[in-house]
PDB file of C-alpha atoms in Angstrom:
ATOM      1  CA  MET A   1     137.103  83.520  95.188  1.00 40.00           C
ATOM      2  CA  THR A   2     137.181  79.966  96.522  1.00 44.00           C
ATOM      3  CA  MET A   3     134.730  78.094  98.680  1.00 45.00           C
ATOM      4  CA  LYS A   4     135.745  78.113 102.311  1.00 48.00           C
ATOM      5  CA  LYS A   5     135.005  75.521 104.929  1.00 48.00           C
ATOM      6  CA  ARG A   6     131.820  76.360 106.765  1.00 49.00           C
ATOM      7  CA  LYS A   7     128.922  74.856 108.609  1.00 61.00           C
ATOM      8  CA  ARG A   8     126.305  76.868 106.765  1.00 84.00           C
ATOM      9  CA  TRP A   9     125.912  80.121 104.872  1.00 91.00           C
ATOM     10  CA  ALA A  10     123.311  82.808 105.375  1.00 94.00           C
ATOM     11  CA  LEU A  11     122.877  84.953 102.269  1.00 93.00           C
ATOM     12  CA  LEU A  12     121.241  88.352 102.420  1.00 92.00           C
ATOM     13  CA  HIS A  13     121.282  91.715 100.705  1.00 88.00           C
ATOM     14  CA  ILE A  14     121.991  94.884 102.694  1.00 88.00           C
ATOM     15  CA  PRO A  15     120.239  97.669 100.771  1.00 85.00           C
ATOM     16  CA  SER A  16     121.867 100.991 100.002  1.00 85.00           C
ATOM     17  CA  LYS A  17     120.313 104.307 100.994  1.00 87.00           C
ATOM     18  CA  ASP A  18     119.494 105.045  97.337  1.00 83.00           C
ATOM     19  CA  GLU A  19     117.803 101.681  97.019  1.00 82.00           C
ATOM     20  CA  ILE A  20     115.652 102.266 100.089  1.00 85.00           C
ATOM     21  CA  SER A  21     114.686 105.706  98.781  1.00 84.00           C
ATOM     22  CA  LEU A  22     113.433 104.063  95.591  1.00 80.00           C
ATOM     23  CA  VAL A  23     111.548 101.371  97.521  1.00 78.00           C
ATOM     24  CA  ALA A  24     109.984 103.962  99.852  1.00 81.00           C
ATOM     25  CA  ARG A  25     108.761 106.028  96.914  1.00 81.00           C
ATOM     26  CA  LYS A  26     107.465 102.958  95.104  1.00 77.00           C
ATOM     27  CA  LEU A  27     105.532 101.755  98.147  1.00 75.00           C
ATOM     28  CA  SER A  28     104.622 105.247  99.424  1.00 82.00           C
ATOM     29  CA  LEU A  29     106.254 104.519 102.784  1.00 83.00           C
ATOM     30  CA  SER A  30     108.542 106.265 105.224  1.00 90.00           C
ATOM     31  CA  ILE A  31     111.501 103.987 106.009  1.00 88.00           C
ATOM     32  CA  ASP A  32     114.058 105.044 108.607  1.00 92.00           C
ATOM     33  CA  TYR A  33     117.302 103.971 106.914  1.00 92.00           C
ATOM     34  CA  LYS A  34     119.473 104.284 110.016  1.00 94.00           C
ATOM     35  CA  ARG A  35     117.094 102.097 112.023  1.00 95.00           C
ATOM     36  CA  LEU A  36     116.822  99.652 109.111  1.00 94.00           C
ATOM     37  CA  ILE A  37     120.594  99.152 109.010  1.00 94.00           C
ATOM     38  CA  GLU A  38     120.636  98.667 112.789  1.00 97.00           C
ATOM     39  CA  GLN A  39     118.070  95.895 112.335  1.00 96.00           C
ATOM     40  CA  TYR A  40     120.185  94.252 109.641  1.00 95.00           C
ATOM     41  CA  LYS A  41     123.250  94.423 111.900  1.00 97.00           C
ATOM     42  CA  ALA A  42     121.349  92.774 114.768  1.00 97.00           C
ATOM     43  CA  LEU A  43     120.242  90.003 112.408  1.00 97.00           C
ATOM     44  CA  ILE A  44     123.785  89.450 111.140  1.00 97.00           C
ATOM     45  CA  GLU A  45     125.131  89.286 114.709  1.00 97.00           C
ATOM     46  CA  THR A  46     122.506  86.685 115.619  1.00 97.00           C
ATOM     47  CA  LEU A  47     123.264  84.565 112.557  1.00 97.00           C
ATOM     48  CA  THR A  48     127.007  84.737 113.243  1.00 96.00           C
ATOM     49  CA  GLU A  49     126.464  83.843 116.902  1.00 95.00           C
ATOM     50  CA  ASN A  50     124.779  80.670 115.675  1.00 94.00           C
ATOM     51  CA  SER A  51     127.765  79.575 113.567  1.00 92.00           C
ATOM     52  CA  LEU A  52     126.513  80.802 110.199  1.00 94.00           C
ATOM     53  CA  ASP A  53     128.803  82.572 107.749  1.00 94.00           C
ATOM     54  CA  VAL A  54     126.936  85.638 106.531  1.00 95.00           C
ATOM     55  CA  VAL A  55     127.436  86.705 102.914  1.00 92.00           C
ATOM     56  CA  ASN A  56     126.089  90.029 101.661  1.00 90.00           C
ATOM     57  CA  ILE A  57     125.036  89.859  98.006  1.00 86.00           C
ATOM     58  CA  PRO A  58     125.402  93.483  96.861  1.00 78.00           C
ATOM     59  CA  THR A  59     123.881  95.281  93.922  1.00 70.00           C
ATOM     60  CA  THR A  60     125.862  97.599  91.674  1.00 59.00           C
ATOM     61  CA  SER A  61     125.443 101.318  91.081  1.00 50.00           C
ATOM     62  CA  ARG A  62     123.976 100.488  87.676  1.00 54.00           C
ATOM     63  CA  VAL A  63     121.474  97.918  88.929  1.00 54.00           C
ATOM     64  CA  ILE A  64     119.402  99.004  91.912  1.00 52.00           C
ATOM     65  CA  PRO A  65     116.197  97.057  92.691  1.00 54.00           C
ATOM     66  CA  ARG A  66     113.160  99.324  92.823  1.00 51.00           C
ATOM     67  CA  LYS A  67     110.848  96.974  94.741  1.00 56.00           C
ATOM     68  CA  GLY A  68     113.122  95.624  97.442  1.00 58.00           C
ATOM     69  CA  ALA A  69     115.609  92.796  97.166  1.00 69.00           C
ATOM     70  CA  PHE A  70     114.929  89.676  99.205  1.00 86.00           C
ATOM     71  CA  ILE A  71     117.440  86.883  98.616  1.00 89.00           C
ATOM     72  CA  GLY A  72     115.028  84.249  99.900  1.00 91.00           C
ATOM     73  CA  ASP A  73     112.710  85.055  96.981  1.00 90.00           C
ATOM     74  CA  VAL A  74     115.330  84.363  94.322  1.00 90.00           C
ATOM     75  CA  PHE A  75     117.659  81.676  95.720  1.00 93.00           C
ATOM     76  CA  LYS A  76     116.944  78.551  97.737  1.00 93.00           C
ATOM     77  CA  LYS A  77     118.584  75.318  98.775  1.00 92.00           C
ATOM     78  CA  ILE A  78     116.391  72.212  98.853  1.00 90.00           C
ATOM     79  CA  GLY A  79     118.241  69.188 100.166  1.00 85.00           C
ATOM     80  CA  ASN A  80     121.543  69.241  98.282  1.00 87.00           C
ATOM     81  CA  PHE A  81     120.172  71.227  95.353  1.00 91.00           C
ATOM     82  CA  TYR A  82     120.230  74.959  94.598  1.00 94.00           C
ATOM     83  CA  ILE A  83     117.381  76.739  92.847  1.00 94.00           C
ATOM     84  CA  ILE A  84     117.417  80.197  91.220  1.00 94.00           C
ATOM     85  CA  GLY A  85     113.983  81.767  90.912  1.00 92.00           C
ATOM     86  CA  ASN A  86     112.634  84.708  88.917  1.00 88.00           C
ATOM     87  CA  PRO A  87     109.792  86.363  90.870  1.00 84.00           C
ATOM     88  CA  PRO A  88     108.166  88.970  88.594  1.00 78.00           C
ATOM     89  CA  SER A  89     107.689  91.581  91.333  1.00 68.00           C
ATOM     90  CA  ARG A  90     111.315  91.439  92.467  1.00 60.00           C
ATOM     91  CA  ASP A  91     113.678  93.107  90.040  1.00 59.00           C
ATOM     92  CA  TYR A  92     116.759  91.970  91.945  1.00 62.00           C
ATOM     93  CA  PRO A  93     119.159  91.000  89.145  1.00 63.00           C
ATOM     94  CA  VAL A  94     119.458  87.233  88.912  1.00 77.00           C
ATOM     95  CA  SER A  95     122.873  87.815  87.313  1.00 77.00           C
ATOM     96  CA  LEU A  96     124.288  88.746  90.738  1.00 80.00           C
ATOM     97  CA  ILE A  97     123.084  85.437  92.206  1.00 86.00           C
ATOM     98  CA  LYS A  98     124.717  83.649  89.284  1.00 86.00           C
ATOM     99  CA  THR A  99     127.954  85.537  89.970  1.00 86.00           C
ATOM    100  CA  PHE A 100     127.847  84.431  93.614  1.00 88.00           C
ATOM    101  CA  CYS A 101     127.328  80.807  92.560  1.00 90.00           C
ATOM    102  CA  ARG A 102     130.255  80.974  90.161  1.00 90.00           C
ATOM    103  CA  ASP A 103     132.578  82.622  92.700  1.00 88.00           C
ATOM    104  CA  PHE A 104     131.722  80.126  95.428  1.00 87.00           C
ATOM    105  CA  GLY A 105     131.748  77.030  93.228  1.00 89.00           C
ATOM    106  CA  ILE A 106     128.004  76.371  93.443  1.00 91.00           C
ATOM    107  CA  LYS A 107     126.225  74.695  90.523  1.00 92.00           C
ATOM    108  CA  PRO A 108     122.476  75.428  90.605  1.00 93.00           C
ATOM    109  CA  LEU A 109     120.256  72.490  89.683  1.00 92.00           C
ATOM    110  CA  LEU A 110     117.708  74.818  88.113  1.00 93.00           C
ATOM    111  CA  ASP A 111     117.634  78.400  86.892  1.00 93.00           C
ATOM    112  CA  ILE A 112     113.933  78.963  86.278  1.00 93.00           C
ATOM    113  CA  SER A 113     114.573  82.018  84.085  1.00 87.00           C
ATOM    114  CA  LYS A 114     115.889  79.680  81.393  1.00 90.00           C
ATOM    115  CA  THR A 115     112.408  78.199  80.927  1.00 93.00           C
ATOM    116  CA  PRO A 116     110.263  80.583  78.819  1.00 94.00           C
ATOM    117  CA  GLY A 117     106.969  81.385  80.516  1.00 94.00           C
ATOM    118  CA  ALA A 118     107.897  79.817  83.870  1.00 94.00           C
ATOM    119  CA  THR A 119     107.882  81.933  87.025  1.00 92.00           C
ATOM    120  CA  LEU A 120     109.015  81.022  90.513  1.00 92.00           C
ATOM    121  CA  ASN A 121     109.263  82.894  93.781  1.00 92.00           C
ATOM    122  CA  CYS A 122     111.506  80.715  95.952  1.00 93.00           C
ATOM    123  CA  GLY A 123     109.415  81.784  98.937  1.00 92.00           C
ATOM    124  CA  ASP A 124     106.817  79.355  97.576  1.00 92.00           C
ATOM    125  CA  LEU A 125     109.127  76.385  98.239  1.00 93.00           C
ATOM    126  CA  ILE A 126     109.054  74.892 101.742  1.00 92.00           C
ATOM    127  CA  PRO A 127     111.155  71.708 102.102  1.00 89.00           C
ATOM    128  CA  ILE A 128     109.622  69.239 104.553  1.00 87.00           C
ATOM    129  CA  ASN A 129     112.021  66.297 104.440  1.00 79.00           C
ATOM    130  CA  SER A 130     114.420  64.647 102.005  1.00 75.00           C
ATOM    131  CA  SER A 131     111.642  63.452  99.701  1.00 78.00           C
ATOM    132  CA  SER A 132     108.873  66.029  99.999  1.00 84.00           C
ATOM    133  CA  VAL A 133     108.325  69.730  99.571  1.00 88.00           C
ATOM    134  CA  ALA A 134     105.327  72.033  99.831  1.00 89.00           C
ATOM    135  CA  ILE A 135     104.962  74.248  96.763  1.00 89.00           C
ATOM    136  CA  GLY A 136     102.819  77.348  96.652  1.00 87.00           C
ATOM    137  CA  LEU A 137     100.860  78.289  93.525  1.00 86.00           C
ATOM    138  CA  SER A 138     100.771  82.070  93.733  1.00 86.00           C
ATOM    139  CA  LYS A 139     100.845  85.196  91.587  1.00 86.00           C
ATOM    140  CA  GLU A 140     104.603  84.744  91.236  1.00 88.00           C
ATOM    141  CA  THR A 141     104.844  80.961  90.950  1.00 91.00           C
ATOM    142  CA  ASN A 142     102.915  79.483  88.046  1.00 91.00           C
ATOM    143  CA  ASN A 143     102.121  75.913  87.005  1.00 91.00           C
ATOM    144  CA  LEU A 144     105.002  75.792  84.527  1.00 93.00           C
ATOM    145  CA  GLY A 145     107.433  76.852  87.242  1.00 92.00           C
ATOM    146  CA  ILE A 146     106.057  74.160  89.546  1.00 90.00           C
ATOM    147  CA  ASP A 147     106.339  71.519  86.799  1.00 91.00           C
ATOM    148  CA  ARG A 148     110.028  72.386  86.325  1.00 91.00           C
ATOM    149  CA  ILE A 149     110.714  72.148  90.064  1.00 91.00           C
ATOM    150  CA  VAL A 150     108.973  68.774  90.445  1.00 88.00           C
ATOM    151  CA  HIS A 151     110.719  67.357  87.366  1.00 88.00           C
ATOM    152  CA  LYS A 152     114.196  68.576  88.326  1.00 88.00           C
ATOM    153  CA  LEU A 153     114.053  67.645  92.004  1.00 84.00           C
ATOM    154  CA  ASN A 154     112.583  64.217  91.255  1.00 74.00           C
ATOM    155  CA  ILE A 155     110.844  64.337  94.620  1.00 72.00           C
ATOM    156  CA  ALA A 156     108.602  61.504  95.764  1.00 61.00           C
ATOM    157  CA  VAL A 157     105.867  63.793  97.112  1.00 66.00           C
ATOM    158  CA  PHE A 158     104.964  67.414  96.614  1.00 68.00           C
ATOM    159  CA  ILE A 159     102.026  69.145  98.217  1.00 73.00           C
ATOM    160  CA  PRO A 160     100.544  71.956  96.112  1.00 70.00           C
ATOM    161  CA  CYS A 161      99.225  74.845  98.171  1.00 73.00           C
ATOM    162  CA  LYS A 162      97.224  77.622  96.565  1.00 74.00           C
ATOM    163  CA  VAL A 163      98.145  80.973  98.069  1.00 68.00           C
ATOM    164  CA  SER A 164      95.818  83.861  97.290  1.00 66.00           C
ATOM    165  CA  TYR A 165      98.253  86.513  98.465  1.00 65.00           C
ATOM    166  CA  ALA A 166     101.906  86.713  99.552  1.00 76.00           C
ATOM    167  CA  HIS A 167     103.924  83.473  99.382  1.00 86.00           C
ATOM    168  CA  LEU A 168     104.116  80.167 101.182  1.00 90.00           C
ATOM    169  CA  ASP A 169     106.980  81.241 103.447  1.00 92.00           C
ATOM    170  CA  ASN A 170     104.668  83.863 104.894  1.00 90.00           C
ATOM    171  CA  PHE A 171     102.528  81.054 106.325  1.00 90.00           C
ATOM    172  CA  LEU A 172     104.886  78.099 106.882  1.00 93.00           C
ATOM    173  CA  CYS A 173     108.267  77.477 108.497  1.00 95.00           C
ATOM    174  CA  ALA A 174     109.657  73.952 108.616  1.00 92.00           C
ATOM    175  CA  THR A 175     112.023  73.022 111.440  1.00 91.00           C
ATOM    176  CA  GLU A 176     113.868  69.710 111.774  1.00 85.00           C
ATOM    177  CA  GLU A 177     111.032  68.202 113.806  1.00 86.00           C
ATOM    178  CA  CYS A 178     107.857  70.153 113.056  1.00 92.00           C
ATOM    179  CA  MET A 179     105.986  72.530 110.784  1.00 94.00           C
ATOM    180  CA  ILE A 180     105.102  75.953 112.171  1.00 95.00           C
ATOM    181  CA  ALA A 181     102.019  77.080 110.286  1.00 94.00           C
ATOM    182  CA  ASN A 182      99.531  79.901 110.101  1.00 92.00           C
ATOM    183  CA  ILE A 183      96.127  78.817 111.417  1.00 91.00           C
ATOM    184  CA  ASN A 184      94.693  79.263 107.882  1.00 87.00           C
ATOM    185  CA  PHE A 185      96.355  75.967 106.931  1.00 87.00           C
ATOM    186  CA  LYS A 186      94.297  74.049 109.463  1.00 88.00           C
ATOM    187  CA  GLY A 187      92.025  71.579 107.689  1.00 88.00           C
ATOM    188  CA  THR A 188      93.981  71.658 104.414  1.00 86.00           C
ATOM    189  CA  SER A 189      95.499  68.776 102.453  1.00 84.00           C
ATOM    190  CA  LEU A 190      98.906  69.860 103.744  1.00 85.00           C
ATOM    191  CA  GLU A 191      97.837  69.339 107.353  1.00 89.00           C
ATOM    192  CA  ALA A 192      96.343  65.947 106.489  1.00 89.00           C
ATOM    193  CA  TRP A 193      99.521  64.825 104.743  1.00 87.00           C
ATOM    194  CA  LEU A 194     101.780  66.009 107.573  1.00 89.00           C
ATOM    195  CA  ARG A 195      99.663  64.204 110.155  1.00 90.00           C
ATOM    196  CA  ALA A 196      99.718  61.049 108.008  1.00 88.00           C
ATOM    197  CA  ILE A 197     103.521  60.937 108.302  1.00 86.00           C
ATOM    198  CA  ASP A 198     103.396  61.895 112.009  1.00 89.00           C
ATOM    199  CA  PHE A 199     105.003  65.261 111.372  1.00 90.00           C
ATOM    200  CA  LYS A 200     104.175  67.602 114.218  1.00 92.00           C
ATOM    201  CA  ILE A 201     102.312  70.832 113.386  1.00 94.00           C
ATOM    202  CA  ILE A 202     102.261  74.004 115.469  1.00 95.00           C
ATOM    203  CA  PHE A 203      99.574  76.475 114.482  1.00 95.00           C
ATOM    204  CA  LEU A 204      99.983  80.204 115.044  1.00 95.00           C
ATOM    205  CA  PRO A 205      97.072  82.664 115.094  1.00 91.00           C
ATOM    206  CA  ASP A 206      96.469  84.947 112.124  1.00 87.00           C
ATOM    207  CA  ASP A 207      96.662  88.102 114.250  1.00 83.00           C
ATOM    208  CA  GLU A 208     100.171  89.226 113.351  1.00 83.00           C
ATOM    209  CA  ARG A 209     101.916  89.973 110.073  1.00 76.00           C
ATOM    210  CA  CYS A 210     104.571  87.433 109.065  1.00 82.00           C
ATOM    211  CA  SER A 211     104.233  85.528 112.355  1.00 90.00           C
ATOM    212  CA  ALA A 212     105.231  82.261 110.627  1.00 93.00           C
ATOM    213  CA  ASN A 213     107.756  83.958 108.342  1.00 94.00           C
ATOM    214  CA  ILE A 214     110.586  83.191 110.739  1.00 96.00           C
ATOM    215  CA  LEU A 215     114.013  81.568 110.480  1.00 96.00           C
ATOM    216  CA  SER A 216     114.650  78.061 111.785  1.00 95.00           C
ATOM    217  CA  LEU A 217     118.384  77.625 112.403  1.00 92.00           C
ATOM    218  CA  HIS A 218     119.668  74.604 114.302  1.00 80.00           C
ATOM    219  CA  GLU A 219     117.435  72.135 116.156  1.00 77.00           C
ATOM    220  CA  ASN A 220     114.965  74.278 118.147  1.00 89.00           C
ATOM    221  CA  ILE A 221     116.565  77.680 117.513  1.00 95.00           C
ATOM    222  CA  ILE A 222     114.369  80.307 115.850  1.00 97.00           C
ATOM    223  CA  ILE A 223     114.778  83.960 114.906  1.00 97.00           C
ATOM    224  CA  SER A 224     111.579  85.998 114.965  1.00 97.00           C
ATOM    225  CA  PHE A 225     110.570  89.643 114.978  1.00 96.00           C
ATOM    226  CA  LYS A 226     109.690  91.298 118.293  1.00 95.00           C
ATOM    227  CA  GLU A 227     106.520  92.577 116.684  1.00 93.00           C
ATOM    228  CA  ASN A 228     105.067  89.028 116.716  1.00 93.00           C
ATOM    229  CA  PHE A 229     104.143  89.127 120.408  1.00 94.00           C
ATOM    230  CA  ILE A 230     101.519  86.368 120.364  1.00 94.00           C
ATOM    231  CA  ALA A 231     103.459  83.955 118.147  1.00 95.00           C
ATOM    232  CA  ASN A 232     106.667  84.463 120.125  1.00 96.00           C
ATOM    233  CA  ARG A 233     104.890  83.705 123.380  1.00 96.00           C
ATOM    234  CA  ILE A 234     103.477  80.471 121.940  1.00 96.00           C
ATOM    235  CA  LEU A 235     106.832  79.305 120.549  1.00 96.00           C
ATOM    236  CA  SER A 236     108.668  80.207 123.740  1.00 96.00           C
ATOM    237  CA  LYS A 237     106.223  78.201 125.860  1.00 96.00           C
ATOM    238  CA  LEU A 238     106.750  75.220 123.553  1.00 95.00           C
ATOM    239  CA  GLY A 239     110.467  75.227 124.366  1.00 95.00           C
ATOM    240  CA  PHE A 240     112.001  76.929 121.343  1.00 96.00           C
ATOM    241  CA  LYS A 241     115.101  79.029 121.913  1.00 95.00           C
ATOM    242  CA  LEU A 242     113.923  82.321 120.505  1.00 96.00           C
ATOM    243  CA  TYR A 243     115.930  85.283 119.279  1.00 97.00           C
ATOM    244  CA  THR A 244     113.541  88.207 118.912  1.00 97.00           C
ATOM    245  CA  LEU A 245     114.758  91.123 116.820  1.00 97.00           C
ATOM    246  CA  SER A 246     113.155  94.427 115.958  1.00 95.00           C
ATOM    247  CA  GLY A 247     111.771  94.333 112.428  1.00 93.00           C
ATOM    248  CA  SER A 248     109.767  97.538 112.175  1.00 92.00           C
ATOM    249  CA  GLU A 249     111.572  98.917 109.104  1.00 92.00           C
ATOM    250  CA  ILE A 250     112.212  95.548 107.451  1.00 90.00           C
ATOM    251  CA  LEU A 251     108.518  94.668 107.611  1.00 89.00           C
ATOM    252  CA  LYS A 252     107.671  97.883 105.786  1.00 86.00           C
ATOM    253  CA  MET A 253     109.450  96.498 102.713  1.00 83.00           C
ATOM    254  CA  GLY A 254     106.909  93.691 102.489  1.00 81.00           C
ATOM    255  CA  GLY A 255     108.831  90.625 103.623  1.00 84.00           C
ATOM    256  CA  GLY A 256     109.699  88.519 106.645  1.00 92.00           C
ATOM    257  CA  LEU A 257     112.818  86.675 107.748  1.00 96.00           C
ATOM    258  CA  GLN A 258     112.572  83.807 105.250  1.00 95.00           C
ATOM    259  CA  CYS A 259     112.309  86.410 102.481  1.00 91.00           C
ATOM    260  CA  LEU A 260     115.283  88.305 103.847  1.00 92.00           C
ATOM    261  CA  VAL A 261     117.723  85.407 104.287  1.00 95.00           C
ATOM    262  CA  SER A 262     118.563  82.336 102.240  1.00 94.00           C
ATOM    263  CA  LEU A 263     120.120  79.579 104.365  1.00 94.00           C
ATOM    264  CA  ILE A 264     122.328  77.282 102.329  1.00 89.00           C
TER     265      ILE A 264
END
């Protein structure tokens, strides 16, 4: 398989019915598989409409994730560099990401699994600009993982953010011109640093699940879930072009749009 000309890729994993059955049992949930696939199809259509080439990273019959497979948790592009993570709670086989990289001619800068003791959920990495990135210290991203990221990226500034639950992408979404943030980040060192460099911040209320876990595509184009009524109204009034998709079944699996899709 050779790399084809493209503007941008959107990587995701479309789960099988067997996989969803395992996830539903693990999480004690009822997930409507037919509706879930309809939601994936709507997402893929929206990504394609916005000039992204969508690539499905499949599992194999021998390796089926039991806790849900979110590509954004295990693979991320920061600037011109590619990072492979190893979040402990996601048993999505990293080997399949490595196979994708090999087939498409991508050379990851860092595979965190090669560093003993280091853990990294790529959802804890939020690029801000070419020389800075916000990094979340969470249950799935430890200090050793952060040290490896900072060393390898050789970034001028990184802003550590302690996250007591979930991951940083659940609270932050960086666009080309601003940071969309959960209101809980108001008054933090991240806000102070962003204001110091005149980087605009838009705060969203903490009333809705994954309200900031949205996808920023090109310029002011955002994909969000319909379930985020308040956040969508705020972003729409601020002039963003908003695609709102149903995410009822996807949200049951415990992730938002930045977890679901890796834009590279």
